[in-house]
PDB file of C-alpha atoms in Angstrom:
ATOM      1  CA  MET D   4     -21.234 -42.620  42.720  1.00 41.00           C
ATOM      2  CA  GLU D   5     -19.442 -39.426  41.797  1.00 52.00           C
ATOM      3  CA  GLY D   6     -16.214 -38.657  43.569  1.00 56.00           C
ATOM      4  CA  ILE D   7     -15.105 -42.179  44.421  1.00 78.00           C
ATOM      5  CA  ARG D   8     -11.580 -42.463  43.160  1.00 88.00           C
ATOM      6  CA  MET D   9     -10.059 -45.846  43.702  1.00 96.00           C
ATOM      7  CA  LYS D  10      -8.577 -48.657  41.699  1.00 97.00           C
ATOM      8  CA  PHE D  11      -8.866 -52.370  42.281  1.00 98.00           C
ATOM      9  CA  GLU D  12      -5.335 -53.380  41.312  1.00 98.00           C
ATOM     10  CA  LYS D  13      -4.694 -57.060  41.946  1.00 98.00           C
ATOM     11  CA  THR D  14      -5.514 -60.043  44.074  1.00 98.00           C
ATOM     12  CA  LYS D  15      -3.883 -63.302  45.035  1.00 98.00           C
ATOM     13  CA  PHE D  16      -4.752 -65.990  47.538  1.00 98.00           C
ATOM     14  CA  GLY D  17      -5.545 -64.236  50.820  1.00 97.00           C
ATOM     15  CA  SER D  18      -5.169 -60.613  49.728  1.00 99.00           C
ATOM     16  CA  ILE D  19      -6.440 -57.820  47.506  1.00 99.00           C
ATOM     17  CA  VAL D  20      -4.776 -54.503  46.600  1.00 99.00           C
ATOM     18  CA  ILE D  21      -7.028 -51.458  46.272  1.00 98.00           C
ATOM     19  CA  SER D  22      -5.524 -48.035  45.493  1.00 98.00           C
ATOM     20  CA  GLY D  23      -2.089 -49.167  46.649  1.00 98.00           C
ATOM     21  CA  LYS D  24      -3.279 -50.609  49.976  1.00 98.00           C
ATOM     22  CA  LYS D  25      -3.005 -54.351  50.557  1.00 99.00           C
ATOM     23  CA  TYR D  26      -5.814 -55.998  52.510  1.00 99.00           C
ATOM     24  CA  LYS D  27      -5.002 -59.463  53.856  1.00 98.00           C
ATOM     25  CA  HIS D  28      -8.635 -60.500  54.261  1.00 98.00           C
ATOM     26  CA  ASP D  29     -11.983 -60.433  52.481  1.00 98.00           C
ATOM     27  CA  VAL D  30     -13.384 -56.931  52.097  1.00 99.00           C
ATOM     28  CA  TYR D  31     -16.615 -55.013  51.677  1.00 99.00           C
ATOM     29  CA  LEU D  32     -16.783 -52.029  49.334  1.00 98.00           C
ATOM     30  CA  HIS D  33     -19.467 -49.682  50.676  1.00 98.00           C
ATOM     31  CA  THR D  34     -21.500 -47.249  48.556  1.00 96.00           C
ATOM     32  CA  ASP D  35     -19.583 -44.302  50.077  1.00 96.00           C
ATOM     33  CA  GLY D  36     -16.311 -45.765  48.755  1.00 96.00           C
ATOM     34  CA  SER D  37     -15.044 -46.993  52.111  1.00 97.00           C
ATOM     35  CA  ILE D  38     -13.490 -50.440  52.502  1.00 98.00           C
ATOM     36  CA  SER D  39     -13.958 -52.645  55.563  1.00 98.00           C
ATOM     37  CA  LYS D  40     -13.088 -56.171  56.631  1.00 98.00           C
ATOM     38  CA  ARG D  41     -15.721 -58.761  55.800  1.00 98.00           C
ATOM     39  CA  ASP D  42     -17.646 -59.929  58.874  1.00 96.00           C
ATOM     40  CA  LYS D  43     -17.958 -63.705  58.610  1.00 94.00           C
ATOM     41  CA  SER D  44     -19.519 -64.133  62.065  1.00 92.00           C
ATOM     42  CA  HIS D  45     -22.980 -64.684  60.545  1.00 92.00           C
ATOM     43  CA  SER D  46     -21.720 -67.112  57.902  1.00 92.00           C
ATOM     44  CA  GLU D  47     -22.202 -70.849  58.290  1.00 89.00           C
ATOM     45  CA  ARG D  48     -19.537 -73.290  57.156  1.00 88.00           C
ATOM     46  CA  ILE D  49     -20.355 -75.163  53.966  1.00 82.00           C
ATOM     47  CA  ASN D  50     -17.791 -77.792  52.942  1.00 81.00           C
ATOM     48  CA  GLY D  51     -15.148 -76.038  55.042  1.00 81.00           C
ATOM     49  CA  HIS D  52     -15.826 -72.571  53.601  1.00 84.00           C
ATOM     50  CA  ARG D  53     -17.673 -69.615  55.152  1.00 90.00           C
ATOM     51  CA  GLU D  54     -20.797 -68.991  53.095  1.00 94.00           C
ATOM     52  CA  LEU D  55     -22.029 -65.696  51.723  1.00 97.00           C
ATOM     53  CA  SER D  56     -24.690 -64.881  54.326  1.00 97.00           C
ATOM     54  CA  LYS D  57     -28.050 -63.185  53.982  1.00 97.00           C
ATOM     55  CA  TRP D  58     -27.063 -60.930  56.901  1.00 97.00           C
ATOM     56  CA  GLU D  59     -24.093 -59.460  55.038  1.00 97.00           C
ATOM     57  CA  LEU D  60     -26.004 -59.206  51.761  1.00 98.00           C
ATOM     58  CA  GLU D  61     -28.777 -57.258  53.524  1.00 98.00           C
ATOM     59  CA  LYS D  62     -26.142 -54.937  54.992  1.00 97.00           C
ATOM     60  CA  MET D  63     -24.439 -54.361  51.628  1.00 98.00           C
ATOM     61  CA  LEU D  64     -27.661 -53.869  49.651  1.00 98.00           C
ATOM     62  CA  ALA D  65     -29.350 -51.560  52.202  1.00 97.00           C
ATOM     63  CA  ASN D  66     -28.074 -48.411  50.449  1.00 95.00           C
ATOM     64  CA  LYS D  67     -29.430 -49.690  47.129  1.00 97.00           C
ATOM     65  CA  PRO D  68     -26.373 -49.659  44.878  1.00 98.00           C
ATOM     66  CA  GLU D  69     -26.907 -49.534  41.131  1.00 98.00           C
ATOM     67  CA  VAL D  70     -24.340 -52.317  40.724  1.00 98.00           C
ATOM     68  CA  PHE D  71     -23.441 -54.977  43.289  1.00 99.00           C
ATOM     69  CA  PHE D  72     -20.259 -57.017  42.896  1.00 99.00           C
ATOM     70  CA  VAL D  73     -19.459 -60.384  44.434  1.00 99.00           C
ATOM     71  CA  GLY D  74     -15.883 -61.569  44.016  1.00 99.00           C
ATOM     72  CA  MET D  75     -16.342 -65.307  44.535  1.00 98.00           C
ATOM     73  CA  GLY D  76     -12.718 -66.062  45.464  1.00 97.00           C
ATOM     74  CA  GLN D  77      -9.605 -67.017  43.542  1.00 98.00           C
ATOM     75  CA  SER D  78     -11.212 -70.220  42.259  1.00 96.00           C
ATOM     76  CA  GLY D  79     -14.802 -68.998  42.464  1.00 96.00           C
ATOM     77  CA  VAL D  80     -15.982 -71.353  45.198  1.00 94.00           C
ATOM     78  CA  LEU D  81     -17.518 -68.953  47.749  1.00 96.00           C
ATOM     79  CA  PRO D  82     -20.636 -70.897  48.793  1.00 95.00           C
ATOM     80  CA  ILE D  83     -24.150 -69.476  49.084  1.00 95.00           C
ATOM     81  CA  SER D  84     -27.157 -71.406  50.386  1.00 94.00           C
ATOM     82  CA  ASN D  85     -30.186 -71.952  48.152  1.00 96.00           C
ATOM     83  CA  ASP D  86     -32.381 -69.819  50.435  1.00 96.00           C
ATOM     84  CA  THR D  87     -29.882 -66.955  50.415  1.00 97.00           C
ATOM     85  CA  GLU D  88     -29.488 -67.220  46.634  1.00 98.00           C
ATOM     86  CA  GLN D  89     -33.260 -66.984  46.166  1.00 98.00           C
ATOM     87  CA  TRP D  90     -33.419 -63.979  48.501  1.00 98.00           C
ATOM     88  CA  LEU D  91     -30.556 -62.280  46.620  1.00 98.00           C
ATOM     89  CA  GLN D  92     -32.160 -62.802  43.214  1.00 98.00           C
ATOM     90  CA  SER D  93     -35.499 -61.479  44.465  1.00 98.00           C
ATOM     91  CA  THR D  94     -33.902 -58.428  46.110  1.00 98.00           C
ATOM     92  CA  ILE D  95     -31.817 -57.376  43.116  1.00 98.00           C
ATOM     93  CA  GLU D  96     -34.817 -57.790  40.840  1.00 98.00           C
ATOM     94  CA  GLU D  97     -37.134 -55.764  43.108  1.00 98.00           C
ATOM     95  CA  ASN D  98     -34.579 -52.956  43.431  1.00 97.00           C
ATOM     96  CA  SER D  99     -33.259 -52.956  39.828  1.00 98.00           C
ATOM     97  CA  ILE D 100     -29.715 -53.713  40.995  1.00 99.00           C
ATOM     98  CA  THR D 101     -27.238 -55.145  38.504  1.00 99.00           C
ATOM     99  CA  LEU D 102     -25.420 -58.148  40.011  1.00 99.00           C
ATOM    100  CA  ILE D 103     -21.940 -58.995  38.758  1.00 99.00           C
ATOM    101  CA  ARG D 104     -20.581 -62.192  40.285  1.00 98.00           C
ATOM    102  CA  LYS D 105     -17.291 -63.754  39.146  1.00 98.00           C
ATOM    103  CA  LYS D 106     -14.003 -65.132  40.395  1.00 99.00           C
ATOM    104  CA  THR D 107     -12.264 -62.311  42.267  1.00 99.00           C
ATOM    105  CA  PRO D 108      -9.315 -62.010  39.822  1.00 98.00           C
ATOM    106  CA  LYS D 109     -11.761 -61.752  36.887  1.00 98.00           C
ATOM    107  CA  ILE D 110     -13.987 -59.078  38.448  1.00 98.00           C
ATOM    108  CA  LEU D 111     -11.426 -56.351  39.242  1.00 98.00           C
ATOM    109  CA  ASN D 112     -11.397 -54.724  35.782  1.00 98.00           C
ATOM    110  CA  GLU D 113     -15.194 -54.608  35.753  1.00 98.00           C
ATOM    111  CA  VAL D 114     -15.241 -52.876  39.144  1.00 98.00           C
ATOM    112  CA  ASN D 115     -12.813 -50.267  37.817  1.00 98.00           C
ATOM    113  CA  LYS D 116     -14.914 -49.674  34.679  1.00 97.00           C
ATOM    114  CA  VAL D 117     -18.099 -49.170  36.697  1.00 97.00           C
ATOM    115  CA  LEU D 118     -16.269 -46.864  39.137  1.00 96.00           C
ATOM    116  CA  GLU D 119     -15.172 -44.747  36.146  1.00 95.00           C
ATOM    117  CA  GLN D 120     -18.817 -44.492  35.069  1.00 95.00           C
ATOM    118  CA  GLY D 121     -19.653 -42.894  38.425  1.00 94.00           C
ATOM    119  CA  LYS D 122     -22.318 -45.426  39.359  1.00 96.00           C
ATOM    120  CA  LYS D 123     -23.316 -46.139  42.955  1.00 97.00           C
ATOM    121  CA  ILE D 124     -21.748 -49.498  43.748  1.00 97.00           C
ATOM    122  CA  SER D 125     -21.005 -51.878  46.584  1.00 98.00           C
ATOM    123  CA  GLY D 126     -19.430 -55.297  46.786  1.00 98.00           C
ATOM    124  CA  ILE D 127     -18.081 -58.246  48.684  1.00 98.00           C
ATOM    125  CA  PHE D 128     -14.689 -59.588  47.645  1.00 99.00           C
ATOM    126  CA  HIS D 129     -13.550 -63.034  48.816  1.00 98.00           C
ATOM    127  CA  THR D 130      -9.765 -63.421  48.643  1.00 98.00           C
ATOM    128  CA  THR D 131      -9.224 -67.143  49.231  1.00 95.00           C
ATOM    129  CA  CYS D 132     -10.773 -70.317  47.752  1.00 89.00           C
TER     130      CYS D 132
END
């Protein structure tokens, strides 16, 4: 999306720094470039972790980004149920959305590259696990 100027700088357990601002929680990146706190209230616990829920994926994909990022956490263990995974794969395929899903520390440079390209993006970034 043209006009979004931000940089995903760094992350460590429990936080992420975006354009000089430190967020001490998981975040959503919306297609308009705004950042908000991840709402885990619809996420079930799987092995002690809050899963990536269909509810939040529906919310983040509603504006049909060209690229959708999922930062899976510091160790990459953000859980997702089989049903939600199937729904996600079907939705991105139907809407020609590119999905990039990696450990949160490994995904930051890719987010910055896609931002520089001016593409319409959104994402969910898990900062623990």
